[in-house]
PDB file of C-alpha atoms in Angstrom:
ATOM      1  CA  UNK A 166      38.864  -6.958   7.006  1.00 60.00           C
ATOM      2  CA  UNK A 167      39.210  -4.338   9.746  1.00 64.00           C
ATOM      3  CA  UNK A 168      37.130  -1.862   6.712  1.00 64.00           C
ATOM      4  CA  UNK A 169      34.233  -4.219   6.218  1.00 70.00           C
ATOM      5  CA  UNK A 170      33.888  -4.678  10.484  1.00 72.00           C
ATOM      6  CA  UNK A 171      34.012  -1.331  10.515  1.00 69.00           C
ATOM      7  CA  UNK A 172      31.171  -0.695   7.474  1.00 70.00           C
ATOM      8  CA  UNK A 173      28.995  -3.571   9.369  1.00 75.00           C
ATOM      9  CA  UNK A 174      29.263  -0.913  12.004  1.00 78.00           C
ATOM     10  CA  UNK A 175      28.402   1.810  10.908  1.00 74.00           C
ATOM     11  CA  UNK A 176      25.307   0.431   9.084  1.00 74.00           C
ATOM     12  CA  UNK A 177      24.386  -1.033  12.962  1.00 77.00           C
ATOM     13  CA  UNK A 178      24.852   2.270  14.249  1.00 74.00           C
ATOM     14  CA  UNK A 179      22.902   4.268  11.607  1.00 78.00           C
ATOM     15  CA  UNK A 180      20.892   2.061   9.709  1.00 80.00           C
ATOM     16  CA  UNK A 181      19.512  -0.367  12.035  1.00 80.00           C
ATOM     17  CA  UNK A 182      17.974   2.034  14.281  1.00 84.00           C
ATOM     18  CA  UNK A 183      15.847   4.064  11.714  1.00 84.00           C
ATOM     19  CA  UNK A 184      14.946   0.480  10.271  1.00 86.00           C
ATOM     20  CA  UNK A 185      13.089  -0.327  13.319  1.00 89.00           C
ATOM     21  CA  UNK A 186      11.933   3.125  14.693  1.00 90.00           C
ATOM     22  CA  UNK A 187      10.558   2.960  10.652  1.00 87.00           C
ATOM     23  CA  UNK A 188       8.850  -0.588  11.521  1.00 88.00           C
ATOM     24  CA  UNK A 189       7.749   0.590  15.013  1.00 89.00           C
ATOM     25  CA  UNK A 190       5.733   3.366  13.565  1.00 88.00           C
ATOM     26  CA  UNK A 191       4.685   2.220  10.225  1.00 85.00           C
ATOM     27  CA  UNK A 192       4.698  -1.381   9.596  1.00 88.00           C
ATOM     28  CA  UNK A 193       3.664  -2.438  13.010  1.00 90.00           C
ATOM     29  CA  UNK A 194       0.256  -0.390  12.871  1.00 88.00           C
ATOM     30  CA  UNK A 195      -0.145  -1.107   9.596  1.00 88.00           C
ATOM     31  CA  UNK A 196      -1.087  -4.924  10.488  1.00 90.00           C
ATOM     32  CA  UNK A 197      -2.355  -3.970  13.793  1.00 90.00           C
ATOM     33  CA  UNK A 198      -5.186  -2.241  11.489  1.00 89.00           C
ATOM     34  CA  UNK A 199      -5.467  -4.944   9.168  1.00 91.00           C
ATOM     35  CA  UNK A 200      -5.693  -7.065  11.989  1.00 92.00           C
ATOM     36  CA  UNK A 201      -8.696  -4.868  13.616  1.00 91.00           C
ATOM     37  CA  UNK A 202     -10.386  -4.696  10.177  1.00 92.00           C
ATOM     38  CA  UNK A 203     -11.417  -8.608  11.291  1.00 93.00           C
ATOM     39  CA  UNK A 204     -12.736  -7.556  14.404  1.00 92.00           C
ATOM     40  CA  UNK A 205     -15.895  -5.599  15.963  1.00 90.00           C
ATOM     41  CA  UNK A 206     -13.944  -3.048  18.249  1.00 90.00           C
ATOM     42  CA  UNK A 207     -15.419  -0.069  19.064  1.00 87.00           C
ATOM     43  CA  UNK A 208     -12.577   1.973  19.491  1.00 82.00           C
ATOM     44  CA  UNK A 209     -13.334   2.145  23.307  1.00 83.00           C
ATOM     45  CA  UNK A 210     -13.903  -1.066  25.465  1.00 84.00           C
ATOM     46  CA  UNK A 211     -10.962  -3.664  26.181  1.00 82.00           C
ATOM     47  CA  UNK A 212     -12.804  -6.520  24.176  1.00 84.00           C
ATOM     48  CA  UNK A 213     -13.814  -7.328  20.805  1.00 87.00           C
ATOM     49  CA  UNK A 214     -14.676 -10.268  18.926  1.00 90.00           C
ATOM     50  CA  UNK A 215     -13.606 -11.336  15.516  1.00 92.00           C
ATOM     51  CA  UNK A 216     -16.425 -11.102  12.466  1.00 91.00           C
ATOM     52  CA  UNK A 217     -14.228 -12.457   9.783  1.00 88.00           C
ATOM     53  CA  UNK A 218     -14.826 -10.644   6.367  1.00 91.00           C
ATOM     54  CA  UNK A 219     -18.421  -8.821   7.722  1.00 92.00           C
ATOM     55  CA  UNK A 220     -16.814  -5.572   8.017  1.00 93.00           C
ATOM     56  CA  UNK A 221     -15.438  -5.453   3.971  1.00 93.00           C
ATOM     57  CA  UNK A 222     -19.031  -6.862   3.211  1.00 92.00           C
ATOM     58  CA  UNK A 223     -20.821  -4.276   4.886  1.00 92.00           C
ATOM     59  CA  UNK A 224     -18.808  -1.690   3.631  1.00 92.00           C
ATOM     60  CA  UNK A 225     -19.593  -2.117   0.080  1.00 90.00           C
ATOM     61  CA  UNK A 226     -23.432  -2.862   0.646  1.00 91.00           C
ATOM     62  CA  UNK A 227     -23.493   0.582   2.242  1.00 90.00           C
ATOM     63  CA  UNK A 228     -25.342   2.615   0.066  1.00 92.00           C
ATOM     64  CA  UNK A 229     -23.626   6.169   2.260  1.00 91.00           C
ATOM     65  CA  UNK A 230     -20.161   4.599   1.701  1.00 93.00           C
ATOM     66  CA  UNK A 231     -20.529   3.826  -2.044  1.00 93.00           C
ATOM     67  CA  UNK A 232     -22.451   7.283  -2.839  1.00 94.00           C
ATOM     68  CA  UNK A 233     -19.057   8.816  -0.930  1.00 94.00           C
ATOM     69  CA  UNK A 234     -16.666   6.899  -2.993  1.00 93.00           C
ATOM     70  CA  UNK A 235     -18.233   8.232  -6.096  1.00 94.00           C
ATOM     71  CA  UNK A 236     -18.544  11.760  -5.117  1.00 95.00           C
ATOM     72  CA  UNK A 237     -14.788  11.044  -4.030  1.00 95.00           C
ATOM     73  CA  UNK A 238     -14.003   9.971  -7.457  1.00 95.00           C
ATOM     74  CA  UNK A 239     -15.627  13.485  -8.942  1.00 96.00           C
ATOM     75  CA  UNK A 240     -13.642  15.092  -6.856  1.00 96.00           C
ATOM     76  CA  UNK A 241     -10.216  13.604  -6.977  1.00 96.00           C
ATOM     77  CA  UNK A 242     -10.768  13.688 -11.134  1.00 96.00           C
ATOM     78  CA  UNK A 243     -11.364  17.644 -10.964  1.00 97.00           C
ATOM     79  CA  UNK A 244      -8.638  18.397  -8.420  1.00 97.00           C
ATOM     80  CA  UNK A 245      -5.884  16.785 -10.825  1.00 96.00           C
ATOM     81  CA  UNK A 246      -6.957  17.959 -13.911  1.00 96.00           C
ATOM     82  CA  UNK A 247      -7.489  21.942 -12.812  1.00 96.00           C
ATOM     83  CA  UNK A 248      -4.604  21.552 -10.380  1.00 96.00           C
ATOM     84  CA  UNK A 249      -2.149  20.034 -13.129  1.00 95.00           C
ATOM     85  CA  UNK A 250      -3.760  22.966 -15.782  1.00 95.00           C
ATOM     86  CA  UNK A 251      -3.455  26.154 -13.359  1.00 94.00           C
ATOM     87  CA  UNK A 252       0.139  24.597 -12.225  1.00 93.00           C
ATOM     88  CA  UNK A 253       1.104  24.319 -16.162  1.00 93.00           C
ATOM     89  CA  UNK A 254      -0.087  27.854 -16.793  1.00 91.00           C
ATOM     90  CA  UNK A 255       1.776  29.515 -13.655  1.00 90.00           C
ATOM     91  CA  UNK A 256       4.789  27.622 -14.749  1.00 90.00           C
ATOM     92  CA  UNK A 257       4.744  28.658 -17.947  1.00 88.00           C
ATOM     93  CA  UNK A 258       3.661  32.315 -17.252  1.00 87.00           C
ATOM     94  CA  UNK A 259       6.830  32.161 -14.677  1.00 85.00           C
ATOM     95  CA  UNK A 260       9.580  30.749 -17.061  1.00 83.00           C
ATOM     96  CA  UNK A 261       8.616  33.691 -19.842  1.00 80.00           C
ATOM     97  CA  UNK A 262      11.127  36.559 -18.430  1.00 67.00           C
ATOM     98  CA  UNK A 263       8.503  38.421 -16.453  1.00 69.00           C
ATOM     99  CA  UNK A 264       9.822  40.359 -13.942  1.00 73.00           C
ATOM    100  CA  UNK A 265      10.124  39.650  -9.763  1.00 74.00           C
ATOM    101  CA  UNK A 266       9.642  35.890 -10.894  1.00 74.00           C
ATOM    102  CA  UNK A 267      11.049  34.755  -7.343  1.00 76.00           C
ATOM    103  CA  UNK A 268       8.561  36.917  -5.888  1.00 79.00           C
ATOM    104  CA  UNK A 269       5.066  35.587  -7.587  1.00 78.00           C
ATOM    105  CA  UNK A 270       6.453  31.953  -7.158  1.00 80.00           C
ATOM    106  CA  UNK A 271       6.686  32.748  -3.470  1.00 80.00           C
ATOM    107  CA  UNK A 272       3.409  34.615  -3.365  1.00 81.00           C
ATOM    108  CA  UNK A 273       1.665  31.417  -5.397  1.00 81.00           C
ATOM    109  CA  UNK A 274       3.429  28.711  -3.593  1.00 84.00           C
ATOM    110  CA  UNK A 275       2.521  30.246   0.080  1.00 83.00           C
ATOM    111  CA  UNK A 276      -1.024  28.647  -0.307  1.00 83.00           C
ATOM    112  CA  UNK A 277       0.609  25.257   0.142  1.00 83.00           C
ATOM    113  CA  UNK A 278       2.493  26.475   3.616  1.00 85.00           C
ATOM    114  CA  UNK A 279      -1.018  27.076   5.182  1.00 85.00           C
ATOM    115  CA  UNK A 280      -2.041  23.687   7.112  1.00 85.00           C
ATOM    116  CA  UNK A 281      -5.350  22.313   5.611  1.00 86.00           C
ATOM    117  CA  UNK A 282      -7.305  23.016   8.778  1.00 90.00           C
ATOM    118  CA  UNK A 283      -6.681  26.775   9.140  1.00 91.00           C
ATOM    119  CA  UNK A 284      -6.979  27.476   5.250  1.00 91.00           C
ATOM    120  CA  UNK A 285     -10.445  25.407   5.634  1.00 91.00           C
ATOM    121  CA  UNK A 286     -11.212  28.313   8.422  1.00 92.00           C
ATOM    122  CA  UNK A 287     -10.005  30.903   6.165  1.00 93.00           C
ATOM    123  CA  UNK A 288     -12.055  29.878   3.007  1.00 94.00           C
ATOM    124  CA  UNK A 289     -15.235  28.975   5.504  1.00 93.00           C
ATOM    125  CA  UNK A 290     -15.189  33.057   6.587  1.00 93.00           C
ATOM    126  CA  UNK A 291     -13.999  33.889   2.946  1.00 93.00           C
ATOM    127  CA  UNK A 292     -17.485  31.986   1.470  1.00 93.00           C
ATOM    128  CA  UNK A 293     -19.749  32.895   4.040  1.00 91.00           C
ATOM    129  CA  UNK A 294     -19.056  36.408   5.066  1.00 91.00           C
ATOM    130  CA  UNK A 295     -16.766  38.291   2.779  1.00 91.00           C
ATOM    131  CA  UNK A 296     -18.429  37.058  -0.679  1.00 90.00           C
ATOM    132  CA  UNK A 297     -21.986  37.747   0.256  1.00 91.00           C
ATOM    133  CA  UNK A 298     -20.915  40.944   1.351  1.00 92.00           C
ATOM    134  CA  UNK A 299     -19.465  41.659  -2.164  1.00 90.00           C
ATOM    135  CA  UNK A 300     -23.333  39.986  -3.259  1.00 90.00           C
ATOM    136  CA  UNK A 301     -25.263  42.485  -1.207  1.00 90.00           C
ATOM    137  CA  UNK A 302     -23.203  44.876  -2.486  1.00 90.00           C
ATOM    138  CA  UNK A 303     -23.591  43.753  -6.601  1.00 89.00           C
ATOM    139  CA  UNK A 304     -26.393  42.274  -6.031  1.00 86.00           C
ATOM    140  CA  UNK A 305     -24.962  39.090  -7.787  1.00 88.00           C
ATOM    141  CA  UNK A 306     -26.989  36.366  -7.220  1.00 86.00           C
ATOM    142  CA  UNK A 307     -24.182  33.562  -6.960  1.00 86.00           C
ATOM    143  CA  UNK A 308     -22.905  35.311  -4.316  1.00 88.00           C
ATOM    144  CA  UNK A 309     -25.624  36.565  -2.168  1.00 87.00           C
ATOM    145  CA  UNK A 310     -25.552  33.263  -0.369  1.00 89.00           C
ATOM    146  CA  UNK A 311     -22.735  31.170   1.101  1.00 90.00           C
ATOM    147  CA  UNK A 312     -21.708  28.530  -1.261  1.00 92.00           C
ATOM    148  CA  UNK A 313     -21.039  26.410   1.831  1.00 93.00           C
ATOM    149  CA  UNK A 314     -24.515  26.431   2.674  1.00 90.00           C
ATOM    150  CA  UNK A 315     -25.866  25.199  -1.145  1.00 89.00           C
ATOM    151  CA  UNK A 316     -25.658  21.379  -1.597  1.00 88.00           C
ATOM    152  CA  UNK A 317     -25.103  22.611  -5.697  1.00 88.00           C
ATOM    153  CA  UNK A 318     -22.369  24.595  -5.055  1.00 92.00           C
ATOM    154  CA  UNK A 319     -20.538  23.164  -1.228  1.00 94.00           C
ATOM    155  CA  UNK A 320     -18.503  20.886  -3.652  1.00 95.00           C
ATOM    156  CA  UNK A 321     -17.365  23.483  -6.239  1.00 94.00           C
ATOM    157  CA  UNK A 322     -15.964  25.414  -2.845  1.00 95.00           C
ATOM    158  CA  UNK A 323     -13.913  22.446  -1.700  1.00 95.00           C
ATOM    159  CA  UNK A 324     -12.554  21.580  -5.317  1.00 96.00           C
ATOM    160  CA  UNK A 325     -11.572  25.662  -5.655  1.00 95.00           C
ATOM    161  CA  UNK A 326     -10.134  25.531  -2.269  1.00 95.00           C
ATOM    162  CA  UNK A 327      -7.944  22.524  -2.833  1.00 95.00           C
ATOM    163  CA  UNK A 328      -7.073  23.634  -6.346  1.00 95.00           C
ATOM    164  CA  UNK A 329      -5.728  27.037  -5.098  1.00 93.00           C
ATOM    165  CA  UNK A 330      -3.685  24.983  -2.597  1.00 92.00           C
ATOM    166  CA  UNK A 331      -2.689  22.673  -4.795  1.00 94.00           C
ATOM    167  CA  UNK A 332      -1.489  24.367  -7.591  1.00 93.00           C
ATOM    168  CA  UNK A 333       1.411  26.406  -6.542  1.00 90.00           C
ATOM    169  CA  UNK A 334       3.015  23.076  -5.090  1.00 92.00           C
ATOM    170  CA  UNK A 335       2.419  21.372  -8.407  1.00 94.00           C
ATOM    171  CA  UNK A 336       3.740  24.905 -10.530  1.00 92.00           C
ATOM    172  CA  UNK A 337       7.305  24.484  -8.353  1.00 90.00           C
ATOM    173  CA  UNK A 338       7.541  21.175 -10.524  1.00 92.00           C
ATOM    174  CA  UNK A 339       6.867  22.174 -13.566  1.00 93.00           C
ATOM    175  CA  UNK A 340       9.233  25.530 -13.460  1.00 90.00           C
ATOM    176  CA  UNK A 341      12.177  23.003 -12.660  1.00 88.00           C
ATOM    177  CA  UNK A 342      11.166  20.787 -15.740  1.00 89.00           C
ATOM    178  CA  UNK A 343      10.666  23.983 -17.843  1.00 88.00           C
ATOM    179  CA  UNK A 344      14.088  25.045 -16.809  1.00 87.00           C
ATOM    180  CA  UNK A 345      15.860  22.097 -17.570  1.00 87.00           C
ATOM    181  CA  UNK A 346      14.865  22.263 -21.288  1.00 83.00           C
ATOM    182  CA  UNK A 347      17.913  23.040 -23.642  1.00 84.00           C
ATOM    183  CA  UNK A 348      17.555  26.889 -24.826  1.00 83.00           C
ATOM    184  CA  UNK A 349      19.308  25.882 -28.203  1.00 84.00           C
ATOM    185  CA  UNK A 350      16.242  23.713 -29.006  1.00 84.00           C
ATOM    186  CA  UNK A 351      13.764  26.195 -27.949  1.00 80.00           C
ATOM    187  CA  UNK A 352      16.065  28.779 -30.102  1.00 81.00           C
ATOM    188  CA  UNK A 353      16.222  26.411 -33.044  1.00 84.00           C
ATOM    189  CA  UNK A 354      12.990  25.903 -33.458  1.00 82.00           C
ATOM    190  CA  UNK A 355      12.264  29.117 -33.172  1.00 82.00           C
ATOM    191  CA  UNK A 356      14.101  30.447 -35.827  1.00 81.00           C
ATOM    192  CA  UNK A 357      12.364  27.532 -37.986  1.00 77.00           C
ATOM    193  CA  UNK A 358       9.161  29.863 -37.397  1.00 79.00           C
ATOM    194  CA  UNK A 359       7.428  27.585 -34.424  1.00 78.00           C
ATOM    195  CA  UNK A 360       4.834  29.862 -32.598  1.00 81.00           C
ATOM    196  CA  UNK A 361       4.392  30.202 -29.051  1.00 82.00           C
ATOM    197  CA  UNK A 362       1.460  27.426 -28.690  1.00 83.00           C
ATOM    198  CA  UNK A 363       3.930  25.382 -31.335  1.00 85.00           C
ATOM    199  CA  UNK A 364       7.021  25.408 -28.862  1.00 83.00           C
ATOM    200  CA  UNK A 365       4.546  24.185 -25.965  1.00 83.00           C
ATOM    201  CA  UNK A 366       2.760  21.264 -27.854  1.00 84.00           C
ATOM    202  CA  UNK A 367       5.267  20.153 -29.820  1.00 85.00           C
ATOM    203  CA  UNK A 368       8.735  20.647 -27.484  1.00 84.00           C
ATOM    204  CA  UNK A 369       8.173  21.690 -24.037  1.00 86.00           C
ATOM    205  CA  UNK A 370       4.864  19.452 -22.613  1.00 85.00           C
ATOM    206  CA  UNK A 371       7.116  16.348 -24.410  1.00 85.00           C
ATOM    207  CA  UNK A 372      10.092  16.975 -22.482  1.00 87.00           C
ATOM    208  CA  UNK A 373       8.267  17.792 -19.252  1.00 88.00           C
ATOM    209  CA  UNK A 374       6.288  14.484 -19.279  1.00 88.00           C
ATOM    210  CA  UNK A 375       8.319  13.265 -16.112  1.00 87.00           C
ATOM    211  CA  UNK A 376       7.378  16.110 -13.811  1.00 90.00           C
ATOM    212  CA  UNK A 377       3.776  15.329 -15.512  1.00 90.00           C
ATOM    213  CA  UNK A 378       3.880  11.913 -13.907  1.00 88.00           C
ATOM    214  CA  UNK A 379       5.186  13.350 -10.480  1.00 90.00           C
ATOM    215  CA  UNK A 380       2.887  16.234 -10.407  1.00 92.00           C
ATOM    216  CA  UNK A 381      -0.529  14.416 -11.376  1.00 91.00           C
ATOM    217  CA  UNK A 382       0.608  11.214  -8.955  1.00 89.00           C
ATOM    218  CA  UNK A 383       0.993  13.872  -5.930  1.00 91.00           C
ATOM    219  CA  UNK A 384      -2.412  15.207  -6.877  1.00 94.00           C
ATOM    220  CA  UNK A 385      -3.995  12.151  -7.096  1.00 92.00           C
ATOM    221  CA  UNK A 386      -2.593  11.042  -3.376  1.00 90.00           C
ATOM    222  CA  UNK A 387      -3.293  14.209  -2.358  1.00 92.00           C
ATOM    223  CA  UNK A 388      -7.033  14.607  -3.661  1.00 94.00           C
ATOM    224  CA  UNK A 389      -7.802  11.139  -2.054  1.00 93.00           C
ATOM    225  CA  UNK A 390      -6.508  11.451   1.214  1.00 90.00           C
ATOM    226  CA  UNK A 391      -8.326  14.932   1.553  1.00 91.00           C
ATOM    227  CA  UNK A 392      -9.058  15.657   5.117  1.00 92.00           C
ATOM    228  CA  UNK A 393      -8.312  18.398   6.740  1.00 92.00           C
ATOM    229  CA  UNK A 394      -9.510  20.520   4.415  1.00 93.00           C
ATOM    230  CA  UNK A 395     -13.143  18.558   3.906  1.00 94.00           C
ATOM    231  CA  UNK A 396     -13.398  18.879   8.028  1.00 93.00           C
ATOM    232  CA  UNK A 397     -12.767  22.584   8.380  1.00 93.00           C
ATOM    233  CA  UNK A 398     -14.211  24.094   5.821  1.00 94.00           C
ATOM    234  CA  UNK A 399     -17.517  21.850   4.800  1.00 92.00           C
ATOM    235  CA  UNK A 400     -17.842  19.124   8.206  1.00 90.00           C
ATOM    236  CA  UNK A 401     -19.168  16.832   5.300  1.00 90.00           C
ATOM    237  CA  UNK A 402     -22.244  18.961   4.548  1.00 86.00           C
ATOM    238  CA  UNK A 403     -24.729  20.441   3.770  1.00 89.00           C
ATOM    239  CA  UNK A 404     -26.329  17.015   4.196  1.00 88.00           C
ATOM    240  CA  UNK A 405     -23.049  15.513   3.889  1.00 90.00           C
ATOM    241  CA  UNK A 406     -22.840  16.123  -0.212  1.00 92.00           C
ATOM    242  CA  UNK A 407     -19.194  16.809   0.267  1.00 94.00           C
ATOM    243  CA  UNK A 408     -18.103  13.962   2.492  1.00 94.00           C
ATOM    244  CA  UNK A 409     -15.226  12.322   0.946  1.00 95.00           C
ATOM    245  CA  UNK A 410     -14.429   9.000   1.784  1.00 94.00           C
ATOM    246  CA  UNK A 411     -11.506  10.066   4.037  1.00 94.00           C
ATOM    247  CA  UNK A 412     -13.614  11.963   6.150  1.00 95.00           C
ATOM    248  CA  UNK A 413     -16.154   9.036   6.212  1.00 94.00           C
ATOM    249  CA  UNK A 414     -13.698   6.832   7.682  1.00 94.00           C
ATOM    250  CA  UNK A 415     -13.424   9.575  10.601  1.00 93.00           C
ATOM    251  CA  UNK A 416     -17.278   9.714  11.372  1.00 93.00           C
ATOM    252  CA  UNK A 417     -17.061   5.704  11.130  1.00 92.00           C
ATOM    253  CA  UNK A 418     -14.846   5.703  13.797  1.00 90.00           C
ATOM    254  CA  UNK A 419     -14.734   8.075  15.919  1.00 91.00           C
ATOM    255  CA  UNK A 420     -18.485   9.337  15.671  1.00 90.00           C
ATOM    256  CA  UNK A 421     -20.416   6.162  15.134  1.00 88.00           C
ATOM    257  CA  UNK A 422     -17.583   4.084  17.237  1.00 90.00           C
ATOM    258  CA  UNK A 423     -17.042   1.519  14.799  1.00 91.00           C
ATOM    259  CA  UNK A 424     -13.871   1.263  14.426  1.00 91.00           C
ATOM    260  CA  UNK A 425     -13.031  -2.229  12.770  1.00 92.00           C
ATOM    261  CA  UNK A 426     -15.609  -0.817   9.747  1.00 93.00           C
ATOM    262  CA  UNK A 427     -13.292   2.436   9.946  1.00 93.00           C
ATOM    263  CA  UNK A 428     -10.160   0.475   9.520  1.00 93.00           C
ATOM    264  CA  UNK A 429     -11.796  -1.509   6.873  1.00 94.00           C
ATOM    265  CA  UNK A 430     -13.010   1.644   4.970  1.00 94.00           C
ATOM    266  CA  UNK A 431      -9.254   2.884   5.383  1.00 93.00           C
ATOM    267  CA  UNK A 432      -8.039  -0.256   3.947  1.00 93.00           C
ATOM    268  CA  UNK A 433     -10.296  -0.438   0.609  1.00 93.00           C
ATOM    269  CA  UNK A 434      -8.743   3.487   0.255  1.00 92.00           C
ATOM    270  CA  UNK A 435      -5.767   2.727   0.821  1.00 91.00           C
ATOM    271  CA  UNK A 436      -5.903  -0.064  -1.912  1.00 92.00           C
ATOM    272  CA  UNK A 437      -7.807   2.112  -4.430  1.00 91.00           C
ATOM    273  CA  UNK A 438      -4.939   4.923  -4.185  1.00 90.00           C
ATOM    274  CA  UNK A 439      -1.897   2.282  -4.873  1.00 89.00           C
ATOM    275  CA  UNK A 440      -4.096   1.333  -7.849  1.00 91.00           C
ATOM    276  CA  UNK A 441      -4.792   3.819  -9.208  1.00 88.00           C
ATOM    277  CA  UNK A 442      -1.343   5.601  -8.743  1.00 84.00           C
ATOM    278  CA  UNK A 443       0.460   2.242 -10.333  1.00 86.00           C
ATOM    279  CA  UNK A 444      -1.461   2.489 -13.205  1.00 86.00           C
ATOM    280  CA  UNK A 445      -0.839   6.259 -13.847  1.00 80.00           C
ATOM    281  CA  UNK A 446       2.425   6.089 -13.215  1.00 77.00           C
ATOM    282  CA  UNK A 447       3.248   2.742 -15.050  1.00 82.00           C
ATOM    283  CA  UNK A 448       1.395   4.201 -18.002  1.00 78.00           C
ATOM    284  CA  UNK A 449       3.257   7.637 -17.972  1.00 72.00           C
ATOM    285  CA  UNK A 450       6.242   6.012 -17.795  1.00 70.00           C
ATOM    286  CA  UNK A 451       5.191   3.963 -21.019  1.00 70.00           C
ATOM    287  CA  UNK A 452       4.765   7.228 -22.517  1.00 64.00           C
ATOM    288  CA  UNK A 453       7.696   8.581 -21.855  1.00 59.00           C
ATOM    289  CA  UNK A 454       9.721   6.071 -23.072  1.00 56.00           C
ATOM    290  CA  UNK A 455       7.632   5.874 -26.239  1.00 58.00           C
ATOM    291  CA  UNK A 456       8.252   9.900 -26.693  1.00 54.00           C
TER     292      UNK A 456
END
């Protein structure tokens, strides 16, 4: 009796307080934003009135919202699948006995460390100072310009940027699943005469379907809830052909001051991402159970 009083403590004690610090800062403004997706608010003045559903029906009879959600799409569907490849390949290239492996895993995974906002800076000078220098120079013709500056090739700068950030998160994963793969079956088949590309297809990318699932559901959160790096390096342009949809909820509501439209353009993201990430993940999982 006196153990159980004592667990019900404990579990007041530690428990109960992240609980509701946990509620306080997610749950709580979670439906105060659902609850402001109803209204007209501006973001600024103390009153607002409610509109119902207008705010969800204006969102998707905006033509600038909808041409953002696809160009979204295009980019979230690139930034997985060269993220996930490069990541594979590093992993791979890292897990062959190559020598100061700790050291190029560092030197790759650094990229992630940078915060989106100064790596956007970084990659802004990189584009539009260093590389046309190296086009005056070679007198290469994709590089005498600023890609930044091109609406054919501002998105192909964000997706590389993001990539190279990316990838040396996702390649962390996929050296642990690489790892964990028994050397006797690796050996085995080996001496049965598998090849290199044999050992990957047919042993290794099988048994590293679970960090598969992890790695391409991180990239998938992460491509969609680009920000930082869409504001620092691009602002959305040149004539906004690489504003994704988070940064159009920004200029919703904090540029054009509506921010019950913002919350509502938050909300249809959010939903899209839990979709889409239940249906990858319930279908990897499928998968792996079938492997």
């Amino acid at each position: 009796m006196k153990k159980k009083k004592k667990d019900i403590r404990l579990f007041c004690e530690f428990v109960v307080p992240s609980v509701l610090i946990w509620g306080l800062v997610v749950i709580v403004p979670l439906f105060y934003g659902l609850y402001l997706t109803f209204t007209d608010w501006n973001g600024l003045s103390s009153s607002y009135n409610m509109v119902g559903f207008k705010n969800y029906l204006d969102i998707f009879t905006d033509k600038a919202f909808l041409v953002s959600l696809g160009r979204t799409f295009l980019y979230v569907f690139f930034v997985v699948v060269l993220s996930n490849i490069i990541g594979i390949c590093l992993a791979l290239l890292l897990t062959y006995g190559i020598r100061m492996q700790s050291f190029f895993r560092t030197c790759f995974f650094a990229a992630n460390m940078i915060g989106g906002i100064i790596m956007g800076y970084i990659w802004n000078y990189i584009f539009s100072f260093a590389l046309t220098r190296v086009g005056a120079v070679t007198g290469w013709k994709l590089l005498l310009t600023s890609w930044l500056t091109s609406p054919n090739t501002a998105m192909a700068a964000l997706i590389i940027v993001t990539v190279w950030q990316l990838s040396g998160y996702l390649m962390v994963i996929y050296v642990a699943g690489l790892t964990n793969i028994p050397n006797d079956m690796l050996e085995a088949a080996s001496i049965d005469g598998a090849a290199k590309f044999q050992l990957f297809r047919f042993i290794k990318l099988p048994m590293i379907r679970s960090s598969i699932t992890i790695c391409t559901f991180i990239a998938i959160s992460k491509a969609f809830m680009s920000f930082d790096v869409n504001l620092s390096l691009t602002a959305g342009g040149p004539y906004k052909t690489t504003e994704l949809l988070a940064y159009k909820i920004y200029q919703t509501a904090f540029s054009n001051f509506e921010y019950g439209k913002g919350q509502a353009e938050a909300v249809v993201l959010f939903v899209i991402v839990a979709v889409i990430s239940l249906i990858q993940v319930t279908m990897s999982k499928k998968k792996e159970v079938s492997a």
